[in-house]
């Protein structure tokens, strides 16, 4: 019988609610007849923990429950507990004991100190049985661009695939090497993280991988469902995930782990390493590259990588006995419920409008489009390439590093380094290859090719081709950086020129433009979501909607929301989430800005849009861009007359403000100062 421990894991006085302990038909033959009082009592004396009705001192006597739980207690089963180290809480131990087990066998990769260990399977045991791929080869790239990491992983898979096909042609078994790609985000898109869509797009456009060769594995997108990865008809060679492959999954065809995450989680990394250790067919091929595994990462993500991998070998990768899949970045299967405005604020439903940038055309207005209105107007000949021409290659040159690791007999240090080598990166100068790497910055390949030719010609005036080739990746990275900054500069010029000419307007259209929705979706759950509340446990009172789930706020945003809730001059506040029906501002960069809060002053005389930023982000390019756009919006917002919307909007103004973590209280105080305080 397979039993999930949570189905029985309750305190004694709460077990009646569980089906396993409920009286039911089908188990009568295990118990004496209900009217045989002496037999019932004798059985209870033999097994005192049986659930019962009544009491031996009452007239009706004792009647034992004919439940599955009671039946198991009579059988005194042998219990085999997978993930045994997770069942050491007092409640779990009591639940196990209540079944009167004859023998309890735990299976665990990490047995507890108090466990009675009968058998230990070491990593060396597995390696001797040809069950795992070793050495584990870790490759650090000198580049700081995640795309170079993904490109190197693609090249490694291509190399391994060629070796595997040759092995098959010589009578070996079928192997299709697979690359696991760890990204930072698989859910809602944000340009601040390496998203699964970014990785997929790069593989298709830059590495020419077909879409059918790529699978995404997350809680909301299971591209591996009903897929036999070992089948010769399966085309998949790249599996993109954040951490949905941590437990309960492994594939012997997985050879390469590409780490794109800039802040690698220790648990996620050690478990992902474990996902790719199993040797195909539990048999070494005799070909070194097909009997080993590979991790490729860029410098920004290394951290304590070796230490984490050592822990992974000991705790996760070599005791692969899990039978449960756990997905941690998914959504609630039960759907959503719609939350409306607070009753006292419902007079504002359908009346809270915010201006956005729109393009004026003959037929009226439409929202501004980055590609259609900004990108196509960039004057590429105005790009200043001095930022790349002035670079000295000696400042850029840096070797790649390769290291190998194998298992040792030392139980306290299970991983031992087998080699370390620096290799000089020598690449032929290929203008077409370089051009292809620029297309995510410069969409026109002819323009990009012209930049590449100018760059190569500039370096050839000072260096030999060998030196240029050795630094080619770094040159491309620097060129992309220069072009990206220049594109932003020229895009801003286009944007401001459109405003000055009157073609681009910061405008409010009550019917067609943005209005705060009348309801917001909140995930349903078996328990009521925890509401955002003050320190005295009183829920917030000034939010626009009836309640705000606490889980939607990080610690900084929570502090800001609670502080806003106390402002005397505040009419209401609203947390503006990314995507969906959220308010967005399209500036001169590709991705829209989603301010964090929308608020209104008492009397509804002013709407204030607030973007929060951590103090450590002050001054970086993204923060400065958003600050510039919000400042522009605020200036234009004070010149935007809402009178066309009706008398009730006649005196409204809109203000946009960025507040930093180290001064947000003073910033909010200033935003909501009374008219008297403002005059003073």
Coordinates of C-alpha atoms in Angstrom, one line a residue, residues 23 33 38-39 195 207 272 284 292 306 318 344 386 419 431 440 451 454 483 548 583 597-598 603 644 648:
X23 CA -15.5 4.2 10.2
X33 CA -18.8 -8.6 15.6
X38 CA -15.9 -9.4 25.2
X39 CA -14.1 -10.0 21.9
X195 CA 13.8 35.1 -18.7
X207 CA 22.3 29.4 -32.6
X272 CA 20.2 20.6 -10.9
X284 CA 30.3 3.5 -19.7
X292 CA 31.6 12.8 -18.2
X306 CA 32.6 24.5 -6.2
X318 CA 24.3 10.7 -5.6
X344 CA -16.6 53.9 0.3
X386 CA 34.8 56.1 -30.2
X419 CA 42.9 19.2 -13.3
X431 CA 32.5 39.5 -39.6
X440 CA 19.6 42.0 -30.7
X451 CA 29.7 48.7 -37.6
X454 CA 34.6 49.7 -39.0
X483 CA 26.0 50.3 -29.5
X548 CA -4.3 43.5 -0.4
X583 CA -0.5 50.9 -15.8
X597 CA 2.1 52.6 -6.6
X598 CA -0.8 54.8 -7.9
X603 CA -10.3 65.7 -2.5
X644 CA -12.2 67.5 -21.5
X648 CA -15.3 66.6 -12.0

